[in-house]
mmCIF file of C-alpha atoms and ligand atoms in Angstrom:
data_model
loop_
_atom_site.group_PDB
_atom_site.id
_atom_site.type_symbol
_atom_site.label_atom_id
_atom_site.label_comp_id
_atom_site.label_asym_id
_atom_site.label_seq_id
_atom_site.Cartn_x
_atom_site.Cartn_y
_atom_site.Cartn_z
ATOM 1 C CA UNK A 414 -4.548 -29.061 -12.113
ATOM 2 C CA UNK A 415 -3.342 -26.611 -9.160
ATOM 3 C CA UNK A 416 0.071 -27.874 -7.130
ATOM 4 C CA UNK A 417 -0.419 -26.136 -3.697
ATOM 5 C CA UNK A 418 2.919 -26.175 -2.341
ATOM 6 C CA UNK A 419 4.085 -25.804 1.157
ATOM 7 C CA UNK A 420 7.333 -25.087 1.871
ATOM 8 C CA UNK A 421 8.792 -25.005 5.075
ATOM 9 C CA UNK A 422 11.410 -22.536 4.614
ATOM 10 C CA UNK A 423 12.566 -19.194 3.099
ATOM 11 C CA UNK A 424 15.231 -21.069 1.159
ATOM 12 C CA UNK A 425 12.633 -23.639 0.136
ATOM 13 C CA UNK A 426 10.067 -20.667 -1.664
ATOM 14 C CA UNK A 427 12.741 -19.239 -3.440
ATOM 15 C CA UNK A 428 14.066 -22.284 -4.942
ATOM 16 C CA UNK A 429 10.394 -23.363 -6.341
ATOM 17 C CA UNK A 430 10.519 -19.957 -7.823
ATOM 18 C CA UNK A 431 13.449 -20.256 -9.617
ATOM 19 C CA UNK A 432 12.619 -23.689 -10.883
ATOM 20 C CA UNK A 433 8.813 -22.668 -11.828
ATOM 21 C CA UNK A 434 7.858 -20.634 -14.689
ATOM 22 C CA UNK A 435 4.948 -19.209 -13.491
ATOM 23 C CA UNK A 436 4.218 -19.943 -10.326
ATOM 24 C CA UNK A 437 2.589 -17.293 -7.571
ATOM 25 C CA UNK A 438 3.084 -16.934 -3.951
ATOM 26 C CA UNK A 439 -0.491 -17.614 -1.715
ATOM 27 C CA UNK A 440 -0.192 -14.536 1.177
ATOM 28 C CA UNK A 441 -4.092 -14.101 2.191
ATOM 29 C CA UNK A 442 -5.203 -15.395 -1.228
ATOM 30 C CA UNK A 443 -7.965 -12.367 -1.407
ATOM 31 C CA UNK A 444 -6.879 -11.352 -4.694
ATOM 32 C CA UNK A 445 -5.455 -14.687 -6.141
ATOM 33 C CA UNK A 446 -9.192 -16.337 -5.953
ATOM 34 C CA UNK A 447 -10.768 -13.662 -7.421
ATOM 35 C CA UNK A 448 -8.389 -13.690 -9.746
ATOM 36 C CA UNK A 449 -8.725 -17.309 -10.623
ATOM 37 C CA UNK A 450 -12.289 -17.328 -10.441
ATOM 38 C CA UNK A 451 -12.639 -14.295 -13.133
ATOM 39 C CA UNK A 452 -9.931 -16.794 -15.218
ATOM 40 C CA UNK A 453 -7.640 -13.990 -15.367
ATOM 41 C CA UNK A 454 -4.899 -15.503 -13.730
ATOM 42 C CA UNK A 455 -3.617 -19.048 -14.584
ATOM 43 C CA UNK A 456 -1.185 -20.997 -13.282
ATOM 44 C CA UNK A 457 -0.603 -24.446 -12.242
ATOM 45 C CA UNK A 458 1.747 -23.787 -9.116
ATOM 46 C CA UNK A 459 0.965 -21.779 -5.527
ATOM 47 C CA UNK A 460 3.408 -21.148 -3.010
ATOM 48 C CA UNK A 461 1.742 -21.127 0.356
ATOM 49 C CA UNK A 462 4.152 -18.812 2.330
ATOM 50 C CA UNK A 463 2.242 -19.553 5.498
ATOM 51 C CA UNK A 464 4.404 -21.432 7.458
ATOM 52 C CA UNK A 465 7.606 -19.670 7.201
ATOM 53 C CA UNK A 466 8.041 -18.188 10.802
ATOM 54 C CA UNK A 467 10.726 -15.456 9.454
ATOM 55 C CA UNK A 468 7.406 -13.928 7.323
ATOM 56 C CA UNK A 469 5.363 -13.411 10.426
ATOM 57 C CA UNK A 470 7.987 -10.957 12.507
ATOM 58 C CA UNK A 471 6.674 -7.681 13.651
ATOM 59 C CA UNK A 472 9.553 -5.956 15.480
ATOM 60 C CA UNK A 473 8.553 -2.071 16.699
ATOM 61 C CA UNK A 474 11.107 0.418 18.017
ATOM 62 C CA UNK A 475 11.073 4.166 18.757
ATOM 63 C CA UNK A 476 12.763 4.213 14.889
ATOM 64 C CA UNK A 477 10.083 1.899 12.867
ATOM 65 C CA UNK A 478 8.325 -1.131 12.317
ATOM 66 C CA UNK A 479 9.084 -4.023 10.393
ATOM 67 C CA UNK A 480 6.359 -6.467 9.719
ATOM 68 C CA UNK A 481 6.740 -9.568 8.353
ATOM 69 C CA UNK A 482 5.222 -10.178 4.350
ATOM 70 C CA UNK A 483 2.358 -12.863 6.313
ATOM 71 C CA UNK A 484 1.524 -10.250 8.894
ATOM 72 C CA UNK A 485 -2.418 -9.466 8.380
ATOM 73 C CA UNK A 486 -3.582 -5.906 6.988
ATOM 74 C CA UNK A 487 -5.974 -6.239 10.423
ATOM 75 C CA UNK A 488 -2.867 -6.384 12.807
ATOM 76 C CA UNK A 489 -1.222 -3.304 11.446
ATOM 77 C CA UNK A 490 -4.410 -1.831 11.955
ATOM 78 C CA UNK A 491 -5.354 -2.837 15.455
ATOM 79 C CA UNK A 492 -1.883 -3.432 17.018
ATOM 80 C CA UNK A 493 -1.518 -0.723 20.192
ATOM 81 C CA UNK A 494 2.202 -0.730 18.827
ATOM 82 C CA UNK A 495 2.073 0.032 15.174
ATOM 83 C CA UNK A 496 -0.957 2.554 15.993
ATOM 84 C CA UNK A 497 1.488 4.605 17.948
ATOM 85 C CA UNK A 498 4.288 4.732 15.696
ATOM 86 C CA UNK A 499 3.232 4.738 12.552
ATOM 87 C CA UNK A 500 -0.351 5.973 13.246
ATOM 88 C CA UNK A 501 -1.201 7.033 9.714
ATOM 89 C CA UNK A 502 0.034 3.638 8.190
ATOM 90 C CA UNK A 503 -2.171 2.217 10.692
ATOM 91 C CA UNK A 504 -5.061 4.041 10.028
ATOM 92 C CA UNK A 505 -5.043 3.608 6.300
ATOM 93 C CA UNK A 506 -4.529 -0.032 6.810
ATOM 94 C CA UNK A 507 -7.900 0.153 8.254
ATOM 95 C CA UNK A 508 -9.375 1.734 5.309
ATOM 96 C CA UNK A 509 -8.766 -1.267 3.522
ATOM 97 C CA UNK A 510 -12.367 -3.118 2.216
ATOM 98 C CA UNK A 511 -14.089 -4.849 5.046
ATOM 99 C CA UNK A 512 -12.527 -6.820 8.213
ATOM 100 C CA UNK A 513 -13.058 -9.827 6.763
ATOM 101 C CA UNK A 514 -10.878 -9.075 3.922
ATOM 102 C CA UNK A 515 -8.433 -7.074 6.213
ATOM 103 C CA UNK A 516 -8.352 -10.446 8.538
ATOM 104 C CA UNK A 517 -7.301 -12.820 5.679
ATOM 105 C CA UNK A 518 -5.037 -10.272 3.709
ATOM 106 C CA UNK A 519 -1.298 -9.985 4.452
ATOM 107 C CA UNK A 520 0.967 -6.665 3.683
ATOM 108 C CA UNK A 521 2.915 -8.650 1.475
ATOM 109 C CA UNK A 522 0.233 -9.919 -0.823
ATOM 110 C CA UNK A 523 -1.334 -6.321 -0.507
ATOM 111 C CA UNK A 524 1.066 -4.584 -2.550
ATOM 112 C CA UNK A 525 2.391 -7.151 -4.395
ATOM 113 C CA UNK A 526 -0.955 -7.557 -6.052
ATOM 114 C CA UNK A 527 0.028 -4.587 -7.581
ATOM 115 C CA UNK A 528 -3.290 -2.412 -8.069
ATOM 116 C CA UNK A 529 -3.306 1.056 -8.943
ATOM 117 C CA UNK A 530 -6.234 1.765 -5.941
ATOM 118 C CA UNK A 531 -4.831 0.216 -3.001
ATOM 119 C CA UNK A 532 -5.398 2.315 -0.290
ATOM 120 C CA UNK A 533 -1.703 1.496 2.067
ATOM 121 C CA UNK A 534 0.435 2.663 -0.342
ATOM 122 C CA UNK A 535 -0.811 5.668 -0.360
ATOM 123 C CA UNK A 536 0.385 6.270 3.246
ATOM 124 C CA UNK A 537 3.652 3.899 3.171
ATOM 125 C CA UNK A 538 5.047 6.140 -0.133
ATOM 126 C CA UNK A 539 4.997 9.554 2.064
ATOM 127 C CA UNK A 540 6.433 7.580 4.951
ATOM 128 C CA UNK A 541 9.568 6.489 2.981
ATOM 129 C CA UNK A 542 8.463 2.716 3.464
ATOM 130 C CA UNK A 543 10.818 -0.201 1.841
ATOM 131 C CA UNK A 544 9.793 -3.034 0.277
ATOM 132 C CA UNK A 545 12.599 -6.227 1.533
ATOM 133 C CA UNK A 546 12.738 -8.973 -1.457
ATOM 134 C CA UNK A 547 14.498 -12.552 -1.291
ATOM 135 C CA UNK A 548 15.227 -14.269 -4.352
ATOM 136 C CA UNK A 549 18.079 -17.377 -4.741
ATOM 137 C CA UNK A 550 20.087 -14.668 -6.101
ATOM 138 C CA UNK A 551 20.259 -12.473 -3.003
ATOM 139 C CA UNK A 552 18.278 -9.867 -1.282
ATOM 140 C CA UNK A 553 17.553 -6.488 -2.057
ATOM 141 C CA UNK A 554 15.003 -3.798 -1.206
ATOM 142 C CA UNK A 555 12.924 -1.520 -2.876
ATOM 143 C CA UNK A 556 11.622 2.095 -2.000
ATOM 144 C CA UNK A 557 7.613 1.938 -1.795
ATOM 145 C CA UNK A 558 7.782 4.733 -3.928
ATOM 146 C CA UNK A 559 9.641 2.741 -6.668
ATOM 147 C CA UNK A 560 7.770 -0.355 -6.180
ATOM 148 C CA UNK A 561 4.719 0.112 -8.547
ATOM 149 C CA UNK A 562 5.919 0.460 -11.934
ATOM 150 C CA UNK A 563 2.845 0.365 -14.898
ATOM 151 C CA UNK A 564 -0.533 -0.487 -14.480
ATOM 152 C CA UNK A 565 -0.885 -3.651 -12.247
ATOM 153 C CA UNK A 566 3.302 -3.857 -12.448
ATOM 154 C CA UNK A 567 5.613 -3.768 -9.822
ATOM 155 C CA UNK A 568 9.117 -3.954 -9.458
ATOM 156 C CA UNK A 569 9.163 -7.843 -8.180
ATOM 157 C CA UNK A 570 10.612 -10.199 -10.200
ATOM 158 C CA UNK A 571 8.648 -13.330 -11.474
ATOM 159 C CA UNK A 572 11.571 -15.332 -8.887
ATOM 160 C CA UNK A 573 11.489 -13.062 -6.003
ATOM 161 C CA UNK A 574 9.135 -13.010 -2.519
ATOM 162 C CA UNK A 575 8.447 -10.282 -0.771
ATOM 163 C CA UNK A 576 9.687 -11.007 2.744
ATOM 164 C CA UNK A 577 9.330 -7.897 5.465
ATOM 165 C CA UNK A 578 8.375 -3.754 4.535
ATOM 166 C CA UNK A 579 9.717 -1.866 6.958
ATOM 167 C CA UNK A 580 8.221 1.722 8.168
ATOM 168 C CA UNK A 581 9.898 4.294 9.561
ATOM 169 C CA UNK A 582 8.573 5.741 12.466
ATOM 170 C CA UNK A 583 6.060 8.870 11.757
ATOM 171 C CA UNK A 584 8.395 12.117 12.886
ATOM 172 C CA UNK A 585 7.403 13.621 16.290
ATOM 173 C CA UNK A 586 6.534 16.978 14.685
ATOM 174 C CA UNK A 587 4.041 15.788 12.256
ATOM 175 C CA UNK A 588 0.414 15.266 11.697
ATOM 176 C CA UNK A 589 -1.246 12.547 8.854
ATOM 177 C CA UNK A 590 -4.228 11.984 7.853
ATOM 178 C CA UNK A 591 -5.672 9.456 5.062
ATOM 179 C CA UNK A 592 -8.810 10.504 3.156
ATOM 180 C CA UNK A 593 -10.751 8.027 0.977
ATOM 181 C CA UNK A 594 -13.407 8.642 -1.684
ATOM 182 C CA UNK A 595 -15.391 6.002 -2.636
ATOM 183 C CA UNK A 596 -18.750 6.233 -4.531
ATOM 184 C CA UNK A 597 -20.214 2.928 -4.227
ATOM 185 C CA UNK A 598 -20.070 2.045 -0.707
ATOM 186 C CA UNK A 599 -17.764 2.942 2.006
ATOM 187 C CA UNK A 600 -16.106 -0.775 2.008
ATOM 188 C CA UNK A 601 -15.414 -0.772 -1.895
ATOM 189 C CA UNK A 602 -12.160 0.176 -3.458
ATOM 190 C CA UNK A 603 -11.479 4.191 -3.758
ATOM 191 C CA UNK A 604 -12.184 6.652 -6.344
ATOM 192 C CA UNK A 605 -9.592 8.360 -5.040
ATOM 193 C CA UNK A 606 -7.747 8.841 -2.232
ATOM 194 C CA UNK A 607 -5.152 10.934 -0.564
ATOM 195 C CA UNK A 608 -2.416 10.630 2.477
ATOM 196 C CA UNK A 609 -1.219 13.611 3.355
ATOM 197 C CA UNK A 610 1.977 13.929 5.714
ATOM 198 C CA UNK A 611 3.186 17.612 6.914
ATOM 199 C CA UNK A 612 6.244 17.426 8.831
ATOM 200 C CA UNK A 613 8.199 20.506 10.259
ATOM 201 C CA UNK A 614 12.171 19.836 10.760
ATOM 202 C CA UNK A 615 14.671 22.824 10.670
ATOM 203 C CA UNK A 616 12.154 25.312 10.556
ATOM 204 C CA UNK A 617 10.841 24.176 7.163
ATOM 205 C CA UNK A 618 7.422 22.564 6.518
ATOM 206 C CA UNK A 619 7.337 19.805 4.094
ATOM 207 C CA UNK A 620 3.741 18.020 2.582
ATOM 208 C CA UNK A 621 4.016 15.116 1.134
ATOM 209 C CA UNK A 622 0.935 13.479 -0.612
ATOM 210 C CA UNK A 623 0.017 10.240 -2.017
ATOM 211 C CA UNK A 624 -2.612 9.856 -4.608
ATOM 212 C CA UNK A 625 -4.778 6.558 -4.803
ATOM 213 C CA UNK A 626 -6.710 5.646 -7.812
ATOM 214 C CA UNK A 627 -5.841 8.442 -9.400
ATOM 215 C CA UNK A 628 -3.620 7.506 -12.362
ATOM 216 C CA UNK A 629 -2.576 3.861 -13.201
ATOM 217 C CA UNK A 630 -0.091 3.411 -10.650
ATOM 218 C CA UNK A 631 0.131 5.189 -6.806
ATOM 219 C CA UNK A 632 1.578 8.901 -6.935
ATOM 220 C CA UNK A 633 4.083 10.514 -4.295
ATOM 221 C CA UNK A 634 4.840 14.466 -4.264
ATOM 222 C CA UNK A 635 6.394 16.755 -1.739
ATOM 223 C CA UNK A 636 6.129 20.367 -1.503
ATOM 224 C CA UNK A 637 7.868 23.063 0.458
ATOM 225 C CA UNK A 638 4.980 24.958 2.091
ATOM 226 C CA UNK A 639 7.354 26.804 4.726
ATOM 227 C CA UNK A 640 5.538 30.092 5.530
ATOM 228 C CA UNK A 641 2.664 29.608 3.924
ATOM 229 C CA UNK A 642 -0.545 29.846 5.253
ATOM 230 C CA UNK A 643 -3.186 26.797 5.191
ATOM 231 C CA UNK A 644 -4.949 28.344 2.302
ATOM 232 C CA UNK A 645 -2.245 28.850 0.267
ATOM 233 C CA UNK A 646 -0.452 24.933 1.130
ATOM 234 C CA UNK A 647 -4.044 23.838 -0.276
ATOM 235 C CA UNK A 648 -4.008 25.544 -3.206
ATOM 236 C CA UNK A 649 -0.392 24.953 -4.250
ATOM 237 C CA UNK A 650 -1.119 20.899 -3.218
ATOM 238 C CA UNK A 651 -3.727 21.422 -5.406
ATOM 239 C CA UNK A 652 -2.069 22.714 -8.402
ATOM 240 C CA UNK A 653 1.228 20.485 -7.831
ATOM 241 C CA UNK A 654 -1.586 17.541 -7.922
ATOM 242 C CA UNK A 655 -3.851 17.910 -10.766
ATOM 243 C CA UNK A 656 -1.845 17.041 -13.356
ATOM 244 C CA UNK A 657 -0.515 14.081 -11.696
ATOM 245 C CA UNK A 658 -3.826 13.391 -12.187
ATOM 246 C CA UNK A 659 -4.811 10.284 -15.064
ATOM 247 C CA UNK A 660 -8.300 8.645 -13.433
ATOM 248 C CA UNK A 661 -9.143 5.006 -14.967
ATOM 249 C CA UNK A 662 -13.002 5.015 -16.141
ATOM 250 C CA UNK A 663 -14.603 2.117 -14.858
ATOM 251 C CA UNK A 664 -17.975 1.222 -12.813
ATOM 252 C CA UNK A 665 -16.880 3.925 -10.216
ATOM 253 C CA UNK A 666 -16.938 7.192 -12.260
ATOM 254 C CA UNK A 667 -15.256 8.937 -15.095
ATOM 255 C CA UNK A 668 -12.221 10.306 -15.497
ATOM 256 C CA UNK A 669 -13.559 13.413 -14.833
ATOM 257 C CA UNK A 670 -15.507 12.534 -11.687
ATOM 258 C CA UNK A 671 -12.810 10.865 -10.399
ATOM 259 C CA UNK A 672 -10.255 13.654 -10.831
ATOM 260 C CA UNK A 673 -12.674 15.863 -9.211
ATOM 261 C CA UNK A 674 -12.976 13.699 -6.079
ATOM 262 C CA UNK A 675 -9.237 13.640 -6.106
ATOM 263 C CA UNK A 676 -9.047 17.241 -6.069
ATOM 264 C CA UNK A 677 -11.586 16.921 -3.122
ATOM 265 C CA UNK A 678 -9.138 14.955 -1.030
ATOM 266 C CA UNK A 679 -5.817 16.447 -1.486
ATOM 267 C CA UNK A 680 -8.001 19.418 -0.156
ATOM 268 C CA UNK A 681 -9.475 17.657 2.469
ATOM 269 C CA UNK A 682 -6.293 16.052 3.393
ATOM 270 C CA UNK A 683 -3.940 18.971 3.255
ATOM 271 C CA UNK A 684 -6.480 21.344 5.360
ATOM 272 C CA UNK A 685 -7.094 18.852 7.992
ATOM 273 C CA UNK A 686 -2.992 18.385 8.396
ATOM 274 C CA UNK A 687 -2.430 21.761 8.147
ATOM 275 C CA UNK A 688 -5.193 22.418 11.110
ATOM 276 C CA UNK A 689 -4.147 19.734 13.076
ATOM 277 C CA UNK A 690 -0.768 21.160 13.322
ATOM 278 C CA UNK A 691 -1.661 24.441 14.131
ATOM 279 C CA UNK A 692 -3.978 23.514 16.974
ATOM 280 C CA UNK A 693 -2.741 20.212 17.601
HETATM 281 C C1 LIG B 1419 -13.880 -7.420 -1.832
HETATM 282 C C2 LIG B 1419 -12.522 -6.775 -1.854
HETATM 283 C C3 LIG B 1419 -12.419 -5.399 -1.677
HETATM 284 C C4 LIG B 1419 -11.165 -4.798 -1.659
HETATM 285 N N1 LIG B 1419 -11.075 -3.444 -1.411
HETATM 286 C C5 LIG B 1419 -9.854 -2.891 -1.251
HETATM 287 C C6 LIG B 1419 -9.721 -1.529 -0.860
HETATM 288 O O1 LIG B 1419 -10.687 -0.824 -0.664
HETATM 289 N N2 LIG B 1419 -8.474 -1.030 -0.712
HETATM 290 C C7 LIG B 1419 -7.355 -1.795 -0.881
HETATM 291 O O2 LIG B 1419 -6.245 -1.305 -0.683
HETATM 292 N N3 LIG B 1419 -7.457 -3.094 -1.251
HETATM 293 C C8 LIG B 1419 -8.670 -3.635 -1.438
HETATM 294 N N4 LIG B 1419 -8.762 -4.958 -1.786
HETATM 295 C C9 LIG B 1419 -7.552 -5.664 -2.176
HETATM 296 C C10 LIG B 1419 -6.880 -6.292 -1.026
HETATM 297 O O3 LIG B 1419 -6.136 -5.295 -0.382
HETATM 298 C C11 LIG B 1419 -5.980 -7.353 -1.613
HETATM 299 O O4 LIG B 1419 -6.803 -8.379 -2.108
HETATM 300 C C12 LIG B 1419 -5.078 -7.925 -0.562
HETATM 301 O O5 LIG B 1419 -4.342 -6.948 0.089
HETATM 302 C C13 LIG B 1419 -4.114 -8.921 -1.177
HETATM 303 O O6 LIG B 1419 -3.431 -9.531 -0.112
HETATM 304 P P1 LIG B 1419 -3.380 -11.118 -0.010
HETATM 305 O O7 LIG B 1419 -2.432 -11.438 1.072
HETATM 306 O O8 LIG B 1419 -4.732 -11.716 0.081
HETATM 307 O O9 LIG B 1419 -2.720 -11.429 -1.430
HETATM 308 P P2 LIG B 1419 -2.908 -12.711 -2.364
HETATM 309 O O10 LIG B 1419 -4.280 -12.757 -2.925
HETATM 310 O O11 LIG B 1419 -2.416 -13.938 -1.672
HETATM 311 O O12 LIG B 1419 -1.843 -12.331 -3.509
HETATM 312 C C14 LIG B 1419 -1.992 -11.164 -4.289
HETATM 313 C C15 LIG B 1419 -0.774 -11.090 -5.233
HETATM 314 O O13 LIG B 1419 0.397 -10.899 -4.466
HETATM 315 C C16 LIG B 1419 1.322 -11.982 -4.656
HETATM 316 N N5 LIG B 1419 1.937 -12.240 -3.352
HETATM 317 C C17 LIG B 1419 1.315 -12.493 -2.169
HETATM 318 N N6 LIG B 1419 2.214 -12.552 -1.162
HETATM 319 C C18 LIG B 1419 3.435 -12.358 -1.718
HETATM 320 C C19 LIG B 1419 4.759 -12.316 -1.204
HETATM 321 N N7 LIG B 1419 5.045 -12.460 0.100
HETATM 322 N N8 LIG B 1419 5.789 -12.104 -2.060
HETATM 323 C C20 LIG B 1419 5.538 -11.939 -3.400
HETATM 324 N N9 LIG B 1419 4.296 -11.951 -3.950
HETATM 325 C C21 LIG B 1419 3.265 -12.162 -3.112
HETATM 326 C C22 LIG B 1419 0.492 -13.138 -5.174
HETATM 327 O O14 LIG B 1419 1.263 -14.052 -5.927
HETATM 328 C C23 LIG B 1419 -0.537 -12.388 -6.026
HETATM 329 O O15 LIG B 1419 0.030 -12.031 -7.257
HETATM 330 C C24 LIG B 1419 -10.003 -5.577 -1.845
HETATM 331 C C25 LIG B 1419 -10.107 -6.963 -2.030
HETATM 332 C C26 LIG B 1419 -11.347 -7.563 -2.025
HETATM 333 C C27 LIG B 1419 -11.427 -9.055 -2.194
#
């Protein structure tokens, strides 16, 4: 039989983790119950993490945002706030499945589950977005782009909660843009996707690029492209990509198909950042 418990504190949630083997923090619960229902995950204890108030903060400056691990995937969409300072976080937040699942699911849960297709971390790696964990040994924090370790493994430990992420604000002299393939229906999950981020500091131009779906866990790069035309940034992103490249087969394409998609977006990506800055 399942133990739902419901702690009332951060204290509280890391103490049942230490004391529990196996037990598994409830954010939205989107994943979990599919999860349970496909009797792929078992366990006998759930930490309901919805009352603690510390998990819910969303503080936005001129320098970042840090949300709270409860805060829904629809509020970093929608919020007028987070839209304006991290507007490509924001958009590919709203990328994510359909609103129902966006209303229930929390940021927390989102990349803790841990899936090698999820469409924010895509944007959070090229934004140098941290992960902030609590355990009863301490805190610590983890780089988004250190996070996801092996297929469907992260960097959490079996006694730790995810409690904040914080994002830094998106430079002034930028332009981002999130690109999602999917081929059987615009809600599903990806068959690949791409965030691209160009930023120009110093006179240099740097791209950075996360890949989606495209190997078993999420993939960060960053090029120079200083000087270089549009073309040229697309093929080099291109060529810098592909053999990043290592699709999953499954019910949305082949390995193949999918690695063709993926070369699809990093093009479609880097052009449209590249144009936007030019006449943006
Ligand atoms: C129909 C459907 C379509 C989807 N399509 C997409 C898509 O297109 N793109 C995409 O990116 N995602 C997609 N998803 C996945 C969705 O993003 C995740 O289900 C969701 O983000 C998980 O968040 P949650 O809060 O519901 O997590 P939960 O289901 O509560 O938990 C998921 C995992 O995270 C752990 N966890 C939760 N919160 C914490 C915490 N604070 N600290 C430590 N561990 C924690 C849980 O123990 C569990 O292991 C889809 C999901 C569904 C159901």
């Amino acid at each position: 039989m399942t133990i739902l418990h419901r702690p009332e504190t951060l204290d509280e949630i890391c103490m049942l983790l230490e004391e529990l083997d196996d037990a598994q923090v409830y954010g939205g619960g989107t994943a979990i119950e599919i999860l349970r229902k496909q009797g792929v995950l078992f366990t006998d204890d759930l930490i309901d993490a919805g009352r603690i108030p510390e998990l819910r903060v969303l503080e936005v400056s001129p320098e970042g945002v840090r949300v709270g691990a409860m805060v829904s995937v629809r509020r970093m969409e929608t919020d007028p706030a987070i839209r304006r300072v991290v507007p490509l976080a924001s958009r590919t937040y709203g990328k994510v499945a359909n609103p129902r699942v966006r209303n229930t699911a929390t940021v927390g849960g989102n990349v803790a589950h841990g899936d090698y297709r999820l469409d924010p971390p895509t944007a959070l790696m090229v934004l140098d977005a941290t992960v902030e964990v609590r355990s009863a040994q301490g805190a610590r924090t983890i780089a988004v782009r250190d996070f996801f370790t092996g297929f469907q493994e992260t960097a959490l430990e079996h006694d730790e909660v995810i409690t904040a992420l914080t994002v830094p604000a998106q430079p002034a002299h930028s332009a981002g843009r999130f690109v999602k393939m999917s081929s059987l229906g615009e809600n599903d999950w990806p068959s690949a996707s791409t965030a691209a981020l160009l930023t120009v500091a110093d006179g240099r131009r740097t791209l950075r690029l996360g890949l989606g779906a495209l190997a078993p866990v999420p993939v960060y790069l960053a090029l120079d492209i200083s000087g270089m035309t549009a073309e040229r940034a697309v093929s080099e992103a291109v060529a810098a990509a592909e053999p990043l490249m290592d699709p999953i087969p499954d019910i949305r394409g082949s390995s193949d198909y999918k690695r063709r998609l993926g070369l699809v977006a990093v093009r479609e990506a880097v052009s449209s950042v590249c144009e936007e800055f030019t006449h943006g």
